[in-house]
């Protein structure tokens, strides 16, 4: 398949992750087999326009979301992204969207501090389980 199919597949996966929807749930909403969703997300199957519209409705995102950030190099015709999210980034965004404004402000302030310079002596421990911040 083309790099455009791969790009759209990644955008479908990101939108699904951010909304906390499993591949099985999306497949159920579209009345397709979960393997079809896997193929779309991997870019190994072309997503027809009508199906992409159905996916946008099932995920409650504008269809244009699947094309955001795409660029085409005129010489090569290759597509690329300015803002592809990794699984970790999509998880952070998903968790962040569920927080209150106060929680988001605190996390944003902390992230900006870490981005400027990691304080000396700070031990970073990966979070294993999802907790509920109130």
CSV table of C-alpha atoms in Angstrom, one decimal:
chain,number,residue,atom,x,y,z
A,1,UNK,CA,0.0,0.0,0.0
A,2,UNK,CA,1.0,3.6,-0.3
A,3,UNK,CA,2.6,5.9,2.3
A,4,UNK,CA,-0.7,7.8,2.3
A,5,UNK,CA,-2.5,4.6,3.4
A,6,UNK,CA,0.0,4.1,6.2
A,7,UNK,CA,-0.4,7.8,7.3
A,8,UNK,CA,-4.2,7.6,7.4
A,9,UNK,CA,-3.9,4.3,9.3
A,10,UNK,CA,-1.7,5.9,11.9
A,11,UNK,CA,-4.2,8.8,12.2
A,12,UNK,CA,-7.1,6.4,12.7
A,13,UNK,CA,-5.1,4.5,15.4
A,14,UNK,CA,-4.2,7.8,17.2
A,15,UNK,CA,-7.8,9.0,17.1
A,16,UNK,CA,-9.0,5.7,18.5
A,17,UNK,CA,-6.4,5.7,21.3
A,18,UNK,CA,-7.2,9.2,22.3
A,19,UNK,CA,-10.9,8.3,22.6
A,20,UNK,CA,-10.1,5.1,24.5
A,21,UNK,CA,-11.8,2.9,21.9
A,22,UNK,CA,-10.4,-0.6,21.2
A,23,UNK,CA,-10.0,-2.1,17.8
A,24,UNK,CA,-12.7,-4.6,18.6
A,25,UNK,CA,-15.1,-1.8,19.6
A,26,UNK,CA,-14.4,0.2,16.4
A,27,UNK,CA,-14.9,-2.9,14.4
A,28,UNK,CA,-18.2,-3.5,16.1
A,29,UNK,CA,-19.3,0.1,15.4
A,30,UNK,CA,-18.5,-0.4,11.7
A,31,UNK,CA,-19.8,-4.0,11.4
A,32,UNK,CA,-16.5,-5.3,10.2
A,33,UNK,CA,-14.0,-7.8,11.5
A,34,UNK,CA,-11.3,-6.5,13.9
A,35,UNK,CA,-8.7,-7.8,11.5
A,36,UNK,CA,-9.9,-5.2,9.0
A,37,UNK,CA,-9.3,-2.4,11.5
A,38,UNK,CA,-5.8,-3.8,12.2
A,39,UNK,CA,-5.1,-3.8,8.4
A,40,UNK,CA,-6.4,-0.2,8.1
A,41,UNK,CA,-4.2,1.0,11.0
A,42,UNK,CA,-1.1,-0.8,9.7
A,43,UNK,CA,-1.7,0.7,6.3
A,44,UNK,CA,-1.8,-2.7,4.7
A,45,UNK,CA,-5.3,-2.2,3.5
A,46,UNK,CA,-6.6,0.9,1.6
A,47,UNK,CA,-9.5,2.7,3.4
A,48,UNK,CA,-12.2,3.5,0.9
A,49,UNK,CA,-13.6,7.1,1.2
A,50,UNK,CA,-17.0,5.9,2.3
A,51,UNK,CA,-15.4,3.7,5.0
A,52,UNK,CA,-13.2,6.6,6.1
A,53,UNK,CA,-16.3,8.7,6.5
A,54,UNK,CA,-17.9,6.0,8.7
A,55,UNK,CA,-14.7,5.8,10.8
A,56,UNK,CA,-14.8,9.6,11.3
A,57,UNK,CA,-18.4,9.3,12.5
A,58,UNK,CA,-17.7,6.3,14.8
A,59,UNK,CA,-14.7,8.1,16.4
A,60,UNK,CA,-16.5,11.5,16.4
A,61,UNK,CA,-13.7,13.3,14.6
A,62,UNK,CA,-13.9,15.4,11.4
A,63,UNK,CA,-12.8,13.4,8.4
A,64,UNK,CA,-10.1,16.1,7.8
A,65,UNK,CA,-8.4,15.0,11.0
A,66,UNK,CA,-7.1,12.0,9.1
A,67,UNK,CA,-5.2,14.3,6.7
A,68,UNK,CA,-4.0,16.9,9.2
A,69,UNK,CA,-0.2,17.5,9.1
A,70,UNK,CA,0.3,15.6,5.9
A,71,UNK,CA,2.8,17.0,3.4
A,72,UNK,CA,3.6,15.9,0.0
A,73,UNK,CA,7.1,16.3,-1.5
A,74,UNK,CA,6.5,17.3,-5.1
A,75,UNK,CA,9.7,15.6,-6.4
A,76,UNK,CA,8.9,12.2,-4.8
A,77,UNK,CA,5.2,12.3,-4.2
A,78,UNK,CA,5.9,10.9,-0.8
A,79,UNK,CA,3.7,11.8,2.1
A,80,UNK,CA,5.0,12.6,5.6
A,81,UNK,CA,3.8,14.0,8.8
A,82,UNK,CA,4.7,17.0,11.0
A,83,UNK,CA,2.8,15.7,14.0
A,84,UNK,CA,2.7,11.9,14.1
A,85,UNK,CA,2.0,10.8,17.7
A,86,UNK,CA,3.7,7.7,19.3
A,87,UNK,CA,1.6,5.4,21.4
A,88,UNK,CA,3.1,7.0,24.5
A,89,UNK,CA,2.2,10.5,23.3
A,90,UNK,CA,-1.3,9.5,22.4
A,91,UNK,CA,-1.8,7.9,25.8
A,92,UNK,CA,-0.6,11.2,27.5
A,93,UNK,CA,-3.0,13.2,25.4
A,94,UNK,CA,-5.8,10.9,26.2
A,95,UNK,CA,-5.1,11.0,29.9
A,96,UNK,CA,-4.6,14.8,29.8
A,97,UNK,CA,-8.0,15.4,28.1
A,98,UNK,CA,-9.8,13.6,31.0
A,99,UNK,CA,-8.2,15.9,33.6
A,100,UNK,CA,-9.8,19.0,35.1
A,101,UNK,CA,-8.5,22.4,34.1
A,102,UNK,CA,-6.6,22.7,37.4
A,103,UNK,CA,-4.9,19.3,36.9
A,104,UNK,CA,-4.1,20.2,33.3
A,105,UNK,CA,-2.5,23.5,34.4
A,106,UNK,CA,-0.4,21.6,37.0
A,107,UNK,CA,0.8,19.0,34.4
A,108,UNK,CA,1.5,21.7,31.8
A,109,UNK,CA,3.6,23.7,34.3
A,110,UNK,CA,5.5,20.6,35.3
A,111,UNK,CA,6.1,19.6,31.6
A,112,UNK,CA,7.4,23.0,30.8
A,113,UNK,CA,9.8,22.9,33.7
A,114,UNK,CA,11.1,19.5,32.6
A,115,UNK,CA,11.4,20.6,29.0
A,116,UNK,CA,13.6,23.5,30.0
A,117,UNK,CA,15.8,21.4,32.3
A,118,UNK,CA,15.4,18.2,34.2
A,119,UNK,CA,16.1,19.1,37.8
A,120,UNK,CA,19.1,17.4,39.4
A,121,UNK,CA,18.5,14.4,41.6
A,122,UNK,CA,15.0,13.7,40.2
A,123,UNK,CA,14.4,10.0,39.8
A,124,UNK,CA,11.9,9.2,37.0
A,125,UNK,CA,9.9,6.1,37.7
A,126,UNK,CA,7.6,4.8,34.9
A,127,UNK,CA,3.9,4.5,35.9
A,128,UNK,CA,2.7,0.9,35.7
A,129,UNK,CA,-1.0,1.4,36.5
A,130,UNK,CA,-3.4,4.1,35.6
A,131,UNK,CA,-4.6,6.1,38.6
A,132,UNK,CA,-7.4,8.5,39.1
A,133,UNK,CA,-6.2,12.1,39.8
A,134,UNK,CA,-8.9,14.2,41.6
